[in-house]
Amino acid sequence: DAGVTQSPTHLIKTRGQHVTLRCSPISGHKSVSWYQQVLGQGPQFIFQYYEKEERGRGNFPDRFSARQFPNYSSELNVNALLLGDSALYLCASSLAWRQGALGLNTEAFFGQGTRLTVV
Amino acid sequence: GESVGLHLPTLSVQEGDNSIINCAYSNSASDYFIWYKQESGKGPQFIIDIRSNMDKRQGQRVTVLLNKTVKHLSLQIAATQPGDSAVYFCAENNEAAGNKLTFGGGTRVLVKP
């Protein structure tokens, strides 16, 4: 049974370029969330999508955007890359739209992440 | 794999001893808490969760304690093994936040043989 898969695993981009990161959730999971993890820190929430609709947005600039497709896979797009965007980008999938919803196994399962380096 | 956290607080523990990792949270509205383990080069892995109507929950070799009065969470690992070496994060959630998890800063656990 496949877990959350992310592609690519590593990526090097130049300042000012844009990047698209991809995520395939666990089969049956309808919620996908994106997190940015800078080295030495905990993950920071960027977006949540549930049933193809944006359900939450973190404190990130408009250069960050995302979408969810009918098969529940998701893309994270970052425009006009800055050096500070270098980080591990994590995708998490879960059954329900809310963590810890009573009566459901709603824990979030994370992928291995995409390591983005901006030079 | 690449190191997850180079400047995190570190807990060194002898193999076989018990480990206690602490976490303070700030949002009194948080009602769901999770501990994650992150090994180098990997995404966070779920360990155990607890809801705010509980003060203790046990899993296999792990126990989570929640003290809502002082907004404190702890993870106890019994008989720590070399495979427990990793960075551990606590995360909190509340109903208004939907699926958003707010993560703490993390603690690196090093198990000495």
Coordinates of C-alpha atoms in Angstrom, one line a residue:
Chain A
D1 CA 0.0 0.0 0.0
A2 CA 1.7 3.2 -1.2
G3 CA 2.1 6.0 1.2
V4 CA 2.2 9.7 0.3
T5 CA 4.5 10.2 -2.7
Q6 CA 6.2 13.5 -3.6
S7 CA 8.1 14.5 -6.7
P8 CA 10.8 15.5 -7.3
T9 CA 12.9 14.5 -4.3
H10 CA 15.5 17.1 -4.9
L11 CA 15.5 20.3 -7.0
I12 CA 17.9 23.2 -7.6
K13 CA 16.5 26.4 -8.9
T14 CA 17.8 29.9 -9.6
R15 CA 16.4 33.1 -7.9
G16 CA 13.5 34.4 -9.8
Q17 CA 12.5 31.1 -11.3
H18 CA 9.3 29.3 -10.5
V19 CA 8.8 25.7 -9.3
T20 CA 6.0 23.1 -9.2
L21 CA 6.1 20.4 -6.6
R22 CA 3.8 17.4 -6.8
C23 CA 2.1 15.2 -4.2
S24 CA 0.0 12.0 -4.5
P25 CA -2.0 11.3 -1.3
I26 CA -2.7 7.9 0.2
S27 CA -5.5 6.2 -1.7
G28 CA -8.8 7.3 -0.3
H29 CA -7.5 10.4 1.4
K30 CA -9.2 13.6 0.3
S31 CA -7.2 16.1 2.3
V32 CA -3.8 17.3 1.3
S33 CA -1.8 19.8 3.2
W34 CA 1.6 21.5 2.4
Y35 CA 4.3 22.5 4.9
Q36 CA 7.6 24.2 4.5
Q37 CA 10.4 23.0 6.8
V38 CA 13.5 25.2 7.0
L39 CA 16.6 23.4 8.4
G40 CA 16.6 23.3 12.1
Q41 CA 12.9 24.2 12.5
G42 CA 9.5 22.5 12.7
P43 CA 7.3 22.4 9.6
Q44 CA 5.2 25.5 8.9
F45 CA 1.7 25.2 7.4
I46 CA 1.3 26.6 3.9
F47 CA -2.0 25.3 2.5
Q48 CA -4.7 22.7 3.0
Y49 CA -7.0 21.4 0.3
Y50 CA -10.0 19.2 0.9
E51 CA -12.3 17.9 -1.8
K52 CA -10.5 20.2 -4.3
E53 CA -11.2 23.3 -2.3
E54 CA -8.8 25.4 -0.3
R55 CA -9.6 25.0 3.3
G56 CA -6.7 26.8 5.0
R57 CA -3.8 29.1 4.2
G58 CA -0.8 29.9 6.3
N59 CA 1.2 33.1 6.5
F60 CA 3.0 32.8 3.2
P61 CA 3.1 35.4 0.4
D62 CA 1.0 35.2 -2.8
R63 CA 4.0 33.8 -4.6
F64 CA 2.9 30.5 -3.1
S65 CA -0.2 28.8 -4.7
A66 CA -1.6 25.4 -4.8
R67 CA -4.4 23.3 -6.3
Q68 CA -5.9 19.9 -5.9
F69 CA -7.0 17.7 -8.8
P70 CA -10.1 15.4 -9.2
N71 CA -7.9 12.4 -8.2
Y72 CA -6.9 14.4 -5.0
S73 CA -3.3 14.8 -6.0
S74 CA -2.0 18.3 -5.5
E75 CA 0.6 20.7 -6.8
L76 CA 2.4 23.5 -4.9
N77 CA 3.6 26.4 -7.1
V78 CA 6.1 29.0 -6.0
N79 CA 6.9 32.0 -8.2
A80 CA 9.8 34.4 -8.2
L81 CA 11.9 32.2 -6.0
L82 CA 14.0 33.7 -3.3
L83 CA 17.0 32.3 -1.5
G84 CA 14.9 32.1 1.6
D85 CA 12.5 29.6 -0.1
S86 CA 15.2 27.0 0.2
A87 CA 13.6 24.3 2.4
L88 CA 12.1 20.8 2.6
Y89 CA 8.5 21.0 1.3
L90 CA 6.3 18.4 2.9
C91 CA 3.0 17.1 1.8
A92 CA 0.6 15.4 4.2
S93 CA -2.6 13.6 3.4
S94 CA -5.5 12.6 5.7
L95 CA -9.0 11.2 5.5
A96 CA -10.9 14.0 7.1
W97 CA -10.6 17.8 6.7
R98 CA -9.8 18.3 10.3
Q99 CA -7.2 16.6 12.5
G100 CA -8.4 14.6 15.3
A101 CA -12.0 14.4 14.2
L102 CA -13.8 12.1 16.6
G103 CA -14.5 8.6 15.4
L104 CA -12.2 8.8 12.4
N105 CA -8.6 7.9 11.8
T106 CA -7.6 11.4 10.8
E107 CA -4.0 11.5 11.6
A108 CA -1.9 13.2 8.8
F109 CA 0.6 11.0 7.0
F110 CA 3.6 12.8 5.6
G111 CA 5.6 12.2 2.4
Q112 CA 9.4 12.2 2.4
G113 CA 9.4 15.8 1.0
T114 CA 11.0 17.7 -1.8
R115 CA 14.3 19.4 -1.0
L116 CA 14.3 22.7 -2.8
T117 CA 17.6 24.6 -3.1
V118 CA 17.5 28.1 -4.5
V119 CA 20.8 29.5 -5.7
Chain B
G1 CA 20.5 11.6 4.4
E2 CA 20.5 15.3 5.3
S3 CA 20.3 16.4 8.9
V4 CA 16.9 17.6 9.9
G5 CA 17.9 20.0 12.6
L6 CA 21.5 21.2 13.2
H7 CA 20.8 23.5 16.2
L8 CA 18.0 21.8 18.0
P9 CA 18.0 21.0 21.8
T10 CA 19.5 17.6 22.2
L11 CA 18.7 14.8 24.6
S12 CA 21.4 12.2 25.0
V13 CA 20.2 8.9 26.5
Q14 CA 21.8 5.6 27.2
E15 CA 20.3 2.7 25.3
G16 CA 17.8 0.9 27.5
D17 CA 17.0 4.0 29.6
N18 CA 13.8 5.9 29.5
S19 CA 13.5 9.2 27.6
I20 CA 11.3 12.2 28.3
I21 CA 10.8 14.9 25.7
N22 CA 9.0 18.1 26.7
C23 CA 6.9 20.5 24.7
A24 CA 5.2 23.8 25.7
Y25 CA 2.3 25.0 23.6
S26 CA 0.8 28.4 23.5
N27 CA -2.8 28.2 22.2
S28 CA -5.2 27.5 25.0
A29 CA -7.9 26.6 22.3
S30 CA -5.8 23.7 21.0
D31 CA -7.7 20.4 21.6
Y32 CA -5.7 17.9 19.7
F33 CA -2.0 17.1 20.0
I34 CA 0.4 14.8 18.1
W35 CA 3.9 13.7 18.5
Y36 CA 5.9 13.1 15.4
K37 CA 9.3 11.4 14.8
Q38 CA 11.5 12.7 12.0
E39 CA 14.6 10.8 10.9
S40 CA 17.2 12.3 8.7
G41 CA 16.0 12.6 5.1
K42 CA 12.5 11.6 5.8
G43 CA 9.1 13.2 6.5
P44 CA 7.6 13.3 10.0
Q45 CA 6.2 9.9 11.2
F46 CA 3.2 9.8 13.5
I47 CA 3.9 8.4 16.9
I48 CA 0.9 9.0 19.2
D49 CA -1.9 11.5 19.6
I50 CA -4.0 12.8 22.5
R51 CA -7.2 14.8 22.8
S52 CA -7.7 17.6 25.3
N53 CA -10.2 15.6 27.3
M54 CA -7.4 13.2 28.3
D55 CA -4.3 13.7 30.4
K56 CA -2.5 10.5 29.5
R57 CA -2.4 8.0 26.7
Q58 CA -0.2 5.0 26.2
G59 CA 1.1 3.3 23.1
Q60 CA 3.7 0.8 22.4
R61 CA 6.7 1.9 24.5
V62 CA 5.5 5.5 24.4
T63 CA 3.3 7.5 26.7
V64 CA 2.0 11.0 26.1
L65 CA 1.1 13.3 29.1
L66 CA -1.0 16.4 28.7
N67 CA -1.2 19.2 31.3
K68 CA -3.6 21.8 30.0
T69 CA -3.2 24.0 33.1
V70 CA 0.3 24.8 32.2
K71 CA 0.0 24.1 28.5
H72 CA 2.6 21.3 28.6
L73 CA 3.0 18.1 26.7
S74 CA 5.5 15.3 27.2
L75 CA 6.5 12.2 25.4
Q76 CA 8.0 9.3 27.3
I77 CA 9.9 6.6 25.5
A78 CA 10.5 3.4 27.5
A79 CA 13.7 1.4 27.1
T80 CA 15.1 3.7 24.4
Q81 CA 16.6 1.9 21.4
P82 CA 19.2 3.0 18.8
G83 CA 16.3 3.2 16.3
D84 CA 14.7 5.9 18.4
S85 CA 17.5 8.4 17.5
A86 CA 15.7 11.1 15.6
V87 CA 14.2 14.6 15.9
Y88 CA 10.9 14.7 17.8
F89 CA 8.2 17.3 17.2
C90 CA 5.0 18.0 19.1
A91 CA 2.2 19.5 17.1
E92 CA -1.1 21.1 18.1
N93 CA -4.4 21.6 16.4
N94 CA -7.8 23.2 17.1
E95 CA -11.2 23.1 15.5
A96 CA -10.9 26.6 14.0
A97 CA -7.6 25.6 12.3
G98 CA -9.1 22.7 10.3
N99 CA -6.2 20.4 9.3
K100 CA -3.5 22.9 10.2
L101 CA -0.9 21.6 12.5
T102 CA 1.3 24.0 14.5
F103 CA 4.6 22.4 15.2
G104 CA 7.0 23.0 18.1
G105 CA 10.7 23.6 17.5
G106 CA 11.8 19.9 17.9
T107 CA 14.2 18.0 20.1
R108 CA 16.9 15.8 18.9
V109 CA 17.3 12.4 20.7
L110 CA 20.7 10.7 20.5
V111 CA 20.8 7.2 21.8
K112 CA 24.2 6.0 23.1
P113 CA 25.0 2.3 22.8

